Tab-separated table of C-alpha atoms in Angstrom:
chain	number	residue	atom	x	y	z
C	1	UNK	CA	41.997	-63.516	-94.500
C	2	UNK	CA	39.286	-63.604	-91.821
C	3	UNK	CA	40.053	-62.194	-88.395
C	4	UNK	CA	39.569	-65.635	-86.804
C	5	UNK	CA	42.167	-67.204	-89.094
C	6	UNK	CA	44.494	-64.228	-88.585
C	7	UNK	CA	44.228	-64.544	-84.828
C	8	UNK	CA	44.827	-68.293	-84.857
C	9	UNK	CA	47.823	-68.054	-87.196
C	10	UNK	CA	49.506	-65.156	-85.463
C	11	UNK	CA	48.817	-66.216	-81.901
C	12	UNK	CA	51.125	-69.228	-82.383
C	13	UNK	CA	53.854	-66.975	-83.725
C	14	UNK	CA	53.747	-64.376	-80.971
C	15	UNK	CA	53.532	-67.002	-78.236
C	16	UNK	CA	56.814	-68.538	-79.326
C	17	UNK	CA	58.730	-65.331	-80.055
C	18	UNK	CA	60.924	-64.142	-77.225
C	19	UNK	CA	58.772	-65.575	-74.457
C	20	UNK	CA	61.563	-66.500	-72.064
C	21	UNK	CA	63.410	-63.191	-72.334
C	22	UNK	CA	60.225	-61.155	-72.035
C	23	UNK	CA	59.054	-63.104	-69.017
C	24	UNK	CA	62.353	-62.355	-67.295
C	25	UNK	CA	61.797	-58.610	-67.766
C	26	UNK	CA	58.146	-58.827	-66.677
C	27	UNK	CA	58.943	-60.802	-63.553
C	28	UNK	CA	61.229	-58.089	-62.270
C	29	UNK	CA	64.867	-59.128	-62.638
C	30	UNK	CA	65.762	-55.738	-64.154
C	31	UNK	CA	68.919	-53.972	-62.993
C	32	UNK	CA	68.945	-50.536	-61.367
C	33	UNK	CA	69.719	-48.728	-64.630
C	34	UNK	CA	66.582	-50.302	-66.103
C	35	UNK	CA	64.446	-48.487	-63.530
C	36	UNK	CA	64.654	-44.791	-64.428
C	37	UNK	CA	61.308	-44.008	-62.773
C	38	UNK	CA	61.882	-45.884	-59.538
C	39	UNK	CA	60.249	-44.126	-56.623
C	40	UNK	CA	57.431	-42.563	-58.620
C	41	UNK	CA	53.874	-43.324	-57.496
C	42	UNK	CA	51.031	-43.619	-59.977
C	43	UNK	CA	47.329	-43.088	-59.363
C	44	UNK	CA	45.274	-45.449	-61.532
C	45	UNK	CA	41.494	-45.667	-61.943
C	46	UNK	CA	40.052	-48.944	-63.295
C	47	UNK	CA	36.629	-50.550	-63.509
C	48	UNK	CA	35.584	-53.635	-61.577
C	49	UNK	CA	36.353	-56.658	-63.757
C	50	UNK	CA	38.385	-59.902	-63.639
C	51	UNK	CA	41.079	-58.109	-65.633
C	52	UNK	CA	41.368	-55.485	-62.903
C	53	UNK	CA	41.499	-58.166	-60.212
C	54	UNK	CA	44.394	-59.812	-62.045
C	55	UNK	CA	46.248	-56.498	-62.379
C	56	UNK	CA	45.815	-55.770	-58.684
C	57	UNK	CA	47.222	-59.154	-57.676
C	58	UNK	CA	50.238	-58.753	-59.953
C	59	UNK	CA	51.162	-55.176	-58.961
C	60	UNK	CA	54.134	-56.376	-56.865
C	61	UNK	CA	55.621	-57.797	-60.070
C	62	UNK	CA	55.321	-54.406	-61.769
C	63	UNK	CA	56.896	-52.606	-58.833
C	64	UNK	CA	59.741	-55.108	-58.684
C	65	UNK	CA	60.421	-54.692	-62.409
C	66	UNK	CA	60.218	-50.880	-62.508
C	67	UNK	CA	60.465	-49.507	-58.983
C	68	UNK	CA	57.168	-47.697	-59.585
C	69	UNK	CA	54.434	-47.880	-56.935
C	70	UNK	CA	50.758	-47.913	-57.923
C	71	UNK	CA	47.694	-46.722	-56.045
C	72	UNK	CA	44.845	-48.575	-57.749
C	73	UNK	CA	41.275	-47.330	-57.337
C	74	UNK	CA	38.503	-49.624	-58.577
C	75	UNK	CA	34.947	-48.424	-59.252
C	76	UNK	CA	31.863	-49.930	-60.945
C	77	UNK	CA	31.718	-49.331	-64.691
C	78	UNK	CA	28.699	-47.036	-64.346
C	79	UNK	CA	30.667	-44.738	-62.022
C	80	UNK	CA	33.912	-44.615	-63.977
C	81	UNK	CA	33.050	-42.095	-66.698
C	82	UNK	CA	31.460	-39.426	-64.441
C	83	UNK	CA	34.364	-39.744	-62.008
C	84	UNK	CA	37.104	-39.305	-64.584
C	85	UNK	CA	35.264	-36.582	-66.508
C	86	UNK	CA	35.035	-34.573	-63.302
C	87	UNK	CA	38.794	-34.794	-62.806
C	88	UNK	CA	39.610	-34.246	-66.482
C	89	UNK	CA	37.477	-31.125	-66.775
C	90	UNK	CA	39.045	-29.704	-63.613
C	91	UNK	CA	42.538	-30.521	-64.967
C	92	UNK	CA	43.290	-31.883	-61.523
C	93	UNK	CA	45.855	-34.460	-62.554
C	94	UNK	CA	44.203	-36.740	-59.977
C	95	UNK	CA	44.720	-39.820	-62.137
C	96	UNK	CA	47.780	-40.711	-64.188
C	97	UNK	CA	46.014	-43.639	-65.871
C	98	UNK	CA	42.325	-44.339	-66.402
C	99	UNK	CA	40.357	-47.204	-67.884
C	100	UNK	CA	37.241	-46.816	-69.985
C	101	UNK	CA	35.383	-48.171	-72.968
C	102	UNK	CA	37.007	-47.332	-76.294
C	103	UNK	CA	33.752	-45.685	-77.387
C	104	UNK	CA	34.904	-42.763	-75.243
C	105	UNK	CA	38.206	-42.315	-77.074
C	106	UNK	CA	37.049	-39.839	-79.767
C	107	UNK	CA	35.528	-37.594	-77.109
C	108	UNK	CA	38.549	-37.851	-74.827
C	109	UNK	CA	40.881	-37.033	-77.697
C	110	UNK	CA	38.869	-34.072	-79.002
C	111	UNK	CA	38.751	-32.633	-75.471
C	112	UNK	CA	42.485	-33.135	-74.990
C	113	UNK	CA	42.035	-35.409	-71.987
C	114	UNK	CA	44.328	-38.297	-72.985
C	115	UNK	CA	47.833	-38.372	-74.432
C	116	UNK	CA	48.999	-39.960	-77.666
C	117	UNK	CA	51.105	-43.030	-76.899
C	118	UNK	CA	53.084	-43.352	-80.121
C	119	UNK	CA	56.201	-41.545	-78.871
C	120	UNK	CA	56.192	-43.512	-75.627
C	121	UNK	CA	55.917	-46.785	-77.552
C	122	UNK	CA	58.854	-45.808	-79.786
C	123	UNK	CA	60.980	-44.833	-76.793
C	124	UNK	CA	60.288	-47.801	-74.510
C	125	UNK	CA	58.868	-51.094	-75.796
C	126	UNK	CA	60.036	-53.196	-72.861
C	127	UNK	CA	56.501	-54.548	-72.320
C	128	UNK	CA	54.848	-53.455	-75.585
C	129	UNK	CA	54.321	-55.734	-78.597
C	130	UNK	CA	51.942	-54.210	-81.112
C	131	UNK	CA	51.706	-57.422	-83.144
C	132	UNK	CA	50.329	-59.363	-80.175
C	133	UNK	CA	47.057	-57.448	-79.839
C	134	UNK	CA	43.787	-58.506	-81.488
C	135	UNK	CA	43.812	-56.087	-84.454
C	136	UNK	CA	40.261	-54.814	-84.035
C	137	UNK	CA	40.887	-54.114	-80.346
C	138	UNK	CA	43.944	-51.991	-81.086
C	139	UNK	CA	42.160	-50.157	-83.905
C	140	UNK	CA	39.421	-49.060	-81.499
C	141	UNK	CA	42.033	-47.183	-79.486
C	142	UNK	CA	43.265	-45.129	-82.415
C	143	UNK	CA	42.080	-41.763	-83.732
C	144	UNK	CA	43.266	-40.490	-87.105
C	145	UNK	CA	46.088	-43.005	-87.144
C	146	UNK	CA	47.425	-42.156	-83.686
C	147	UNK	CA	47.443	-44.531	-80.729
C	148	UNK	CA	45.776	-43.224	-77.566
C	149	UNK	CA	45.245	-46.347	-75.476
C	150	UNK	CA	46.094	-50.007	-75.157
C	151	UNK	CA	43.294	-52.599	-74.940
C	152	UNK	CA	43.193	-54.184	-71.512
C	153	UNK	CA	40.177	-56.390	-72.147
C	154	UNK	CA	37.817	-57.032	-74.993
C	155	UNK	CA	34.665	-58.943	-75.622
C	156	UNK	CA	31.806	-59.604	-77.921
C	157	UNK	CA	28.409	-60.989	-76.952
C	158	UNK	CA	26.590	-64.239	-77.519
C	159	UNK	CA	23.483	-66.145	-76.516
C	160	UNK	CA	24.046	-68.512	-73.592
C	161	UNK	CA	21.454	-71.193	-72.994
C	162	UNK	CA	20.948	-74.206	-70.761
C	163	UNK	CA	21.455	-77.251	-72.954
C	164	UNK	CA	19.856	-79.549	-70.378
C	165	UNK	CA	16.673	-77.491	-70.115
C	166	UNK	CA	16.384	-77.047	-73.862
C	167	UNK	CA	16.652	-80.806	-74.303
C	168	UNK	CA	14.206	-81.491	-71.481
C	169	UNK	CA	11.568	-79.148	-72.912
C	170	UNK	CA	12.243	-79.812	-76.591
C	171	UNK	CA	13.438	-76.276	-77.404
C	172	UNK	CA	15.577	-75.470	-80.430
C	173	UNK	CA	18.361	-72.907	-80.152
C	174	UNK	CA	16.787	-69.508	-80.975
C	175	UNK	CA	17.920	-67.764	-84.141
C	176	UNK	CA	15.514	-64.816	-83.925
C	177	UNK	CA	14.256	-62.686	-81.065
C	178	UNK	CA	10.756	-64.041	-81.563
C	179	UNK	CA	12.207	-67.507	-80.946
C	180	UNK	CA	13.991	-66.193	-77.838
C	181	UNK	CA	10.649	-65.034	-76.453
C	182	UNK	CA	8.955	-68.338	-77.318
C	183	UNK	CA	11.744	-70.306	-75.612
C	184	UNK	CA	11.550	-68.085	-72.518
C	185	UNK	CA	7.795	-68.603	-72.343
C	186	UNK	CA	8.164	-72.377	-72.608
C	187	UNK	CA	10.696	-72.575	-69.790
C	188	UNK	CA	8.673	-70.397	-67.455
C	189	UNK	CA	5.476	-72.352	-68.096
C	190	UNK	CA	6.971	-75.858	-67.947
C	191	UNK	CA	9.107	-75.122	-64.895
C	192	UNK	CA	6.096	-73.576	-63.142
C	193	UNK	CA	8.048	-70.360	-62.814
C	194	UNK	CA	10.888	-71.942	-60.835
C	195	UNK	CA	13.371	-70.961	-63.543
C	196	UNK	CA	13.065	-67.642	-65.354
C	197	UNK	CA	13.028	-67.876	-69.119
C	198	UNK	CA	15.748	-65.297	-69.653
C	199	UNK	CA	17.839	-62.815	-67.705
C	200	UNK	CA	19.476	-59.715	-69.189
C	201	UNK	CA	20.836	-56.434	-67.905
C	202	UNK	CA	18.225	-53.743	-67.344
C	203	UNK	CA	20.088	-51.255	-65.195
C	204	UNK	CA	19.837	-47.664	-66.428
C	205	UNK	CA	22.743	-46.325	-68.453
C	206	UNK	CA	25.325	-48.306	-70.375
C	207	UNK	CA	24.246	-51.593	-68.771
C	208	UNK	CA	20.743	-51.703	-70.211
C	209	UNK	CA	21.695	-49.920	-73.423
C	210	UNK	CA	24.514	-52.363	-74.145
C	211	UNK	CA	22.209	-55.374	-74.185
C	212	UNK	CA	19.200	-53.674	-75.771
C	213	UNK	CA	21.545	-52.680	-78.614
C	214	UNK	CA	21.579	-56.346	-79.661
C	215	UNK	CA	17.817	-56.121	-80.183
C	216	UNK	CA	18.113	-52.744	-81.915
C	217	UNK	CA	20.604	-53.918	-84.547
C	218	UNK	CA	19.130	-57.416	-84.769
C	219	UNK	CA	15.680	-56.077	-85.575
C	220	UNK	CA	16.871	-53.742	-88.309
C	221	UNK	CA	17.508	-50.526	-86.393
C	222	UNK	CA	20.616	-48.477	-85.712
C	223	UNK	CA	21.747	-45.680	-83.440
C	224	UNK	CA	22.688	-43.249	-86.195
C	225	UNK	CA	21.651	-42.502	-89.755
C	226	UNK	CA	24.114	-42.475	-92.638
C	227	UNK	CA	24.490	-38.718	-92.256
C	228	UNK	CA	25.273	-38.923	-88.534
C	229	UNK	CA	21.907	-38.044	-87.006
C	230	UNK	CA	20.013	-40.033	-84.391
C	231	UNK	CA	17.969	-42.918	-85.766
C	232	UNK	CA	16.095	-43.852	-82.574
C	233	UNK	CA	12.728	-42.575	-83.797
C	234	UNK	CA	12.431	-45.411	-86.326
C	235	UNK	CA	9.773	-48.108	-86.315
C	236	UNK	CA	12.508	-50.742	-86.073
C	237	UNK	CA	13.939	-49.155	-82.937
C	238	UNK	CA	10.518	-49.006	-81.285
C	239	UNK	CA	9.766	-52.644	-82.101
C	240	UNK	CA	13.126	-53.717	-80.737
C	241	UNK	CA	12.617	-51.922	-77.419
C	242	UNK	CA	9.067	-53.259	-77.104
C	243	UNK	CA	10.371	-56.802	-77.636
C	244	UNK	CA	13.288	-56.368	-75.215
C	245	UNK	CA	11.080	-54.929	-72.475
C	246	UNK	CA	8.263	-57.423	-72.964
C	247	UNK	CA	10.427	-60.534	-72.704
C	248	UNK	CA	12.078	-59.237	-69.531
C	249	UNK	CA	8.842	-58.125	-67.880
C	250	UNK	CA	6.987	-61.346	-68.654
C	251	UNK	CA	9.706	-63.997	-68.501
C	252	UNK	CA	12.665	-62.339	-66.788
C	253	UNK	CA	13.762	-61.952	-63.164
C	254	UNK	CA	12.230	-59.684	-60.563
C	255	UNK	CA	13.935	-56.310	-60.183
C	256	UNK	CA	15.386	-56.151	-63.678
C	257	UNK	CA	15.904	-52.379	-63.330
C	258	UNK	CA	18.671	-53.129	-60.826
C	259	UNK	CA	20.403	-55.832	-62.842
C	260	UNK	CA	23.809	-54.960	-64.254
C	261	UNK	CA	26.575	-57.175	-65.586
C	262	UNK	CA	27.488	-58.799	-62.282
C	263	UNK	CA	23.926	-59.411	-61.124
C	264	UNK	CA	23.031	-60.881	-64.484
C	265	UNK	CA	25.920	-63.320	-64.691
C	266	UNK	CA	25.291	-64.467	-61.106
C	267	UNK	CA	21.654	-65.289	-61.849
C	268	UNK	CA	22.633	-67.359	-64.856
C	269	UNK	CA	25.642	-69.147	-63.362
C	270	UNK	CA	23.575	-70.043	-60.290
C	271	UNK	CA	21.147	-71.909	-62.547
C	272	UNK	CA	18.221	-69.551	-62.047
C	273	UNK	CA	17.674	-68.715	-65.724
C	274	UNK	CA	17.454	-70.675	-68.962
C	275	UNK	CA	19.054	-68.041	-71.204
C	276	UNK	CA	20.985	-64.841	-71.230
C	277	UNK	CA	22.466	-62.546	-73.847
C	278	UNK	CA	25.618	-60.987	-72.494
C	279	UNK	CA	29.361	-60.592	-72.832
C	280	UNK	CA	31.561	-63.433	-73.996
C	281	UNK	CA	33.609	-63.043	-70.805
C	282	UNK	CA	30.653	-64.530	-68.924
C	283	UNK	CA	31.538	-67.916	-70.354
C	284	UNK	CA	34.552	-68.004	-68.049
C	285	UNK	CA	32.282	-67.806	-65.014
C	286	UNK	CA	29.830	-70.371	-66.405
C	287	UNK	CA	32.623	-72.917	-66.774
C	288	UNK	CA	34.346	-72.238	-63.437
C	289	UNK	CA	33.372	-75.044	-61.012
C	290	UNK	CA	34.337	-72.918	-58.013
C	291	UNK	CA	31.562	-70.392	-58.687
C	292	UNK	CA	29.141	-71.960	-61.170
C	293	UNK	CA	26.293	-74.429	-60.835
C	294	UNK	CA	25.988	-74.848	-64.616
C	295	UNK	CA	29.437	-76.100	-65.639
C	296	UNK	CA	29.116	-78.202	-68.782
C	297	UNK	CA	25.411	-77.417	-69.123
C	298	UNK	CA	25.703	-74.222	-71.175
C	299	UNK	CA	25.488	-73.871	-74.927
C	300	UNK	CA	26.868	-70.838	-76.761
C	301	UNK	CA	25.309	-69.456	-79.924
C	302	UNK	CA	25.334	-66.266	-82.002
C	303	UNK	CA	23.168	-63.378	-80.861
C	304	UNK	CA	19.865	-63.773	-82.753
C	305	UNK	CA	19.132	-61.801	-85.903
C	306	UNK	CA	15.548	-60.922	-86.793
C	307	UNK	CA	15.996	-58.551	-89.733
C	308	UNK	CA	16.571	-59.858	-93.242
C	309	UNK	CA	18.516	-56.734	-94.220
C	310	UNK	CA	20.160	-55.463	-91.013
C	311	UNK	CA	22.104	-52.210	-90.900
C	312	UNK	CA	24.739	-53.855	-88.704
C	313	UNK	CA	25.499	-56.965	-86.692
C	314	UNK	CA	23.704	-57.867	-83.471
C	315	UNK	CA	26.898	-58.988	-81.691
C	316	UNK	CA	28.899	-56.344	-79.882
C	317	UNK	CA	32.566	-55.522	-80.168
C	318	UNK	CA	33.431	-54.047	-76.806
C	319	UNK	CA	36.955	-52.921	-75.951
C	320	UNK	CA	38.223	-51.326	-72.746
C	321	UNK	CA	41.555	-49.549	-72.792
C	322	UNK	CA	44.050	-47.914	-70.484
C	323	UNK	CA	44.760	-44.234	-71.154
C	324	UNK	CA	47.392	-41.782	-69.927
C	325	UNK	CA	46.021	-38.446	-68.741
C	326	UNK	CA	47.459	-35.348	-70.397
C	327	UNK	CA	47.502	-33.758	-66.936
C	328	UNK	CA	49.700	-36.500	-65.490
C	329	UNK	CA	53.111	-35.296	-64.353
C	330	UNK	CA	54.467	-38.856	-64.669
C	331	UNK	CA	53.553	-39.838	-68.211
C	332	UNK	CA	56.645	-41.975	-68.864
C	333	UNK	CA	55.960	-44.060	-65.758
C	334	UNK	CA	52.273	-44.172	-66.671
C	335	UNK	CA	53.164	-45.570	-70.097
C	336	UNK	CA	55.180	-48.337	-68.444
C	337	UNK	CA	52.169	-49.310	-66.351
C	338	UNK	CA	49.801	-49.253	-69.344
C	339	UNK	CA	52.138	-51.356	-71.476
C	340	UNK	CA	52.854	-53.784	-68.618
C	341	UNK	CA	49.189	-54.301	-67.677
C	342	UNK	CA	48.360	-55.144	-71.314
C	343	UNK	CA	51.490	-57.167	-72.083
C	344	UNK	CA	51.203	-60.740	-73.240
C	345	UNK	CA	53.310	-61.904	-70.295
C	346	UNK	CA	50.949	-60.370	-67.746
C	347	UNK	CA	47.851	-61.527	-69.614
C	348	UNK	CA	49.110	-65.113	-69.744
C	349	UNK	CA	49.864	-64.893	-66.029
C	350	UNK	CA	46.354	-63.499	-65.369
C	351	UNK	CA	44.796	-66.713	-66.622
C	352	UNK	CA	46.224	-68.443	-63.564
C	353	UNK	CA	44.636	-66.028	-61.093
C	354	UNK	CA	41.256	-64.894	-62.459
C	355	UNK	CA	38.462	-65.890	-64.921
C	356	UNK	CA	39.920	-63.588	-67.555
C	357	UNK	CA	38.706	-64.828	-70.929
C	358	UNK	CA	38.568	-61.233	-72.184
C	359	UNK	CA	42.304	-61.126	-72.837
C	360	UNK	CA	43.433	-58.911	-75.708
C	361	UNK	CA	46.670	-60.804	-76.331
C	362	UNK	CA	46.830	-63.335	-79.158
C	363	UNK	CA	49.469	-65.282	-77.254
C	364	UNK	CA	47.244	-65.475	-74.180
C	365	UNK	CA	44.299	-66.642	-76.293
C	366	UNK	CA	46.383	-69.517	-77.634
C	367	UNK	CA	48.021	-70.479	-74.357
C	368	UNK	CA	47.430	-73.926	-72.821
C	369	UNK	CA	45.728	-72.308	-69.815
C	370	UNK	CA	43.206	-70.480	-72.008
C	371	UNK	CA	42.387	-73.572	-74.056
C	372	UNK	CA	41.996	-75.712	-70.961
C	373	UNK	CA	39.738	-73.296	-69.113
C	374	UNK	CA	37.722	-71.782	-71.927
C	375	UNK	CA	37.661	-74.382	-74.660
C	376	UNK	CA	33.919	-74.886	-74.098
C	377	UNK	CA	33.151	-71.505	-75.621
C	378	UNK	CA	36.374	-70.411	-77.363
C	379	UNK	CA	35.160	-71.062	-80.915
C	380	UNK	CA	31.858	-69.314	-80.263
C	381	UNK	CA	33.738	-66.389	-78.742
C	382	UNK	CA	36.111	-66.075	-81.714
C	383	UNK	CA	33.174	-66.203	-84.116
C	384	UNK	CA	31.411	-63.454	-82.176
C	385	UNK	CA	34.553	-61.323	-82.168
C	386	UNK	CA	34.991	-61.764	-85.907
C	387	UNK	CA	31.394	-60.692	-86.517
C	388	UNK	CA	31.282	-58.015	-83.819
C	389	UNK	CA	29.699	-54.707	-84.780
C	390	UNK	CA	32.298	-51.919	-84.320
C	391	UNK	CA	29.491	-49.336	-84.045
C	392	UNK	CA	27.356	-51.443	-81.708
C	393	UNK	CA	27.524	-48.407	-79.414
C	394	UNK	CA	28.471	-45.394	-81.575
C	395	UNK	CA	32.083	-44.272	-81.325
C	396	UNK	CA	31.416	-40.539	-81.513
C	397	UNK	CA	32.613	-37.740	-79.219
C	398	UNK	CA	29.101	-37.459	-77.772
C	399	UNK	CA	28.921	-41.189	-76.912
C	400	UNK	CA	28.418	-40.602	-73.186
C	401	UNK	CA	25.446	-38.289	-73.748
C	402	UNK	CA	23.906	-40.651	-76.278
C	403	UNK	CA	24.164	-43.562	-73.860
C	404	UNK	CA	22.682	-41.551	-70.978
C	405	UNK	CA	19.734	-40.296	-73.028
C	406	UNK	CA	19.050	-43.704	-74.505
C	407	UNK	CA	19.399	-45.392	-71.128
C	408	UNK	CA	16.611	-43.249	-69.702
C	409	UNK	CA	14.348	-44.294	-72.565
C	410	UNK	CA	15.114	-47.986	-72.030
C	411	UNK	CA	14.424	-47.650	-68.297
C	412	UNK	CA	11.078	-45.912	-68.877
C	413	UNK	CA	9.871	-48.694	-71.128
C	414	UNK	CA	11.077	-51.439	-68.787
C	415	UNK	CA	9.207	-49.713	-65.957
C	416	UNK	CA	6.078	-49.368	-68.094
C	417	UNK	CA	5.901	-45.591	-67.666
C	418	UNK	CA	6.228	-44.787	-71.386
C	419	UNK	CA	5.707	-46.485	-74.712
C	420	UNK	CA	8.775	-47.415	-76.717
C	421	UNK	CA	7.885	-44.962	-79.475
C	422	UNK	CA	7.403	-42.040	-77.072
C	423	UNK	CA	10.502	-42.775	-74.983
C	424	UNK	CA	12.706	-43.156	-78.027
C	425	UNK	CA	11.303	-40.028	-79.673
C	426	UNK	CA	12.376	-38.030	-76.623
C	427	UNK	CA	15.816	-39.670	-76.620
C	428	UNK	CA	16.117	-39.052	-80.345
C	429	UNK	CA	15.589	-35.304	-79.902
C	430	UNK	CA	18.108	-35.135	-77.074
C	431	UNK	CA	20.652	-37.143	-79.017
C	432	UNK	CA	20.291	-34.944	-82.089
C	433	UNK	CA	20.856	-31.889	-79.912
C	434	UNK	CA	24.010	-33.478	-78.516
C	435	UNK	CA	25.258	-34.490	-81.961
C	436	UNK	CA	24.748	-30.967	-83.264
C	437	UNK	CA	27.055	-29.442	-80.659
C-alpha cells in the first residue's frame, strides 16, 4: 500500500478514535494526582517556524494540564545546531528539550546527547499516540529500532509557480531544470525585469544546501557513494551546481546570498517572483489572504527531474523532531512536553492559530480545518511526501560537517569566486575527511 493511501485511510481512523476524551486531557482538566511533575520548569530550545509559534501560544494549556512551566527559547534554524552542540558538549544541562532536523539524530545518538524515549512512552502515553504519526516521519527519529525523538513538523518540497503568469506568457509547467531556466528567462524578459524568473534560498549553510540538493539529485548526482564516501566530485554534481547558480544569478533576486527560508517565501508570496522551489509548508503562506498577494494564483508541481536514471528523488523529506537531553534533570517532565507538543490534539488546535501545514499528525492532516485551508496544495504535498528522498540530506553522524562544507562550496559558486568543479572538489575532500573520523 502506498504511503499516500496509508495516510488517507488511517487518518480517518485516528481522528475518530478517542478524540473527546483526549481533548479533555489536553485542555487541562486533569486532577492533582495527574500532575506528578507540577512545579517543575523546563528549558526548551526550538527553531523559528509556524509550528513553534503555535506551541508558544498554547503553552498555557500545557501548564494547566501538567503543572509544568516552560521557558521557550526560539532561534533561527541556522543558529540552532551550533547553540545546542555547545551546550551538549559542555554537558551543561542548559536545555531539557531541543528541536532539530532528524538528519542530526544519528550524530546526537552516537555522542550520547539525547535520550531514548521508549521507556517514557511505555510509562506515560497521556499525549502520545504512535499510530497517529506519518510513518516516515517517525522512522526518521529512530536509530537501531529505538525512538529518540518525536516529529514536530515535516515537509517535502515542490515547485510553486504563478499560474497567471505562465498562462499570460504561454509557459508550460517545467519538468526539467533546463525548462525551469527557460521559464525564468521568459518571465524576466517579457516582464521587463519587473518580476524575477525564480527565487530560491542561497544563504550559506543548510539553507542553500537544502535547495541545491534538489538540483543535485535531479541531475543524477548524490551526496554519498554506495560505499559511504563523498560523491561531490562527480560531473553530475558540478553540472547541478552550475545550473543552480546560473539560474539564480541571471534570473533570480538581488542579494541571493542572504536569502533563507523566510526571505524566499516572502518574495514569492508578495508576487515578486514567478517560481520557487521550496518546502511544502510554504503553500500555507501562499494561500493565506492575510499575508499573501498570490492567493489562488499558485500552481504546485513535482520538483523537476533532469536525469533519466537518478540515484534518488529530487523532492526532499525533511523532518524536525523534539529531543530530550541526556543531561536534563527533568526527563519525565520533558517527555510530557515533547509528547504534548506533537500530540494530535495540539496539532489540530495549531491549525486554528498558525499557517501550520507541516503537521505530522494524520488526524490533523484529515481535519476539516486542514482541508479548508490547504486543499489547494494538499494532494501535491502528499505526493511529494510519498516520493520524498529520505537521504536528500545524508542522515549520517557527520551530517553537520557535511552540510557546512558543502554550504561553503555552494556560496562560492553563487558569488562567482570559484567554479563548481573546484568548489565541490574542495568540499569533497573535507567531507571524506569527516566521514573517515
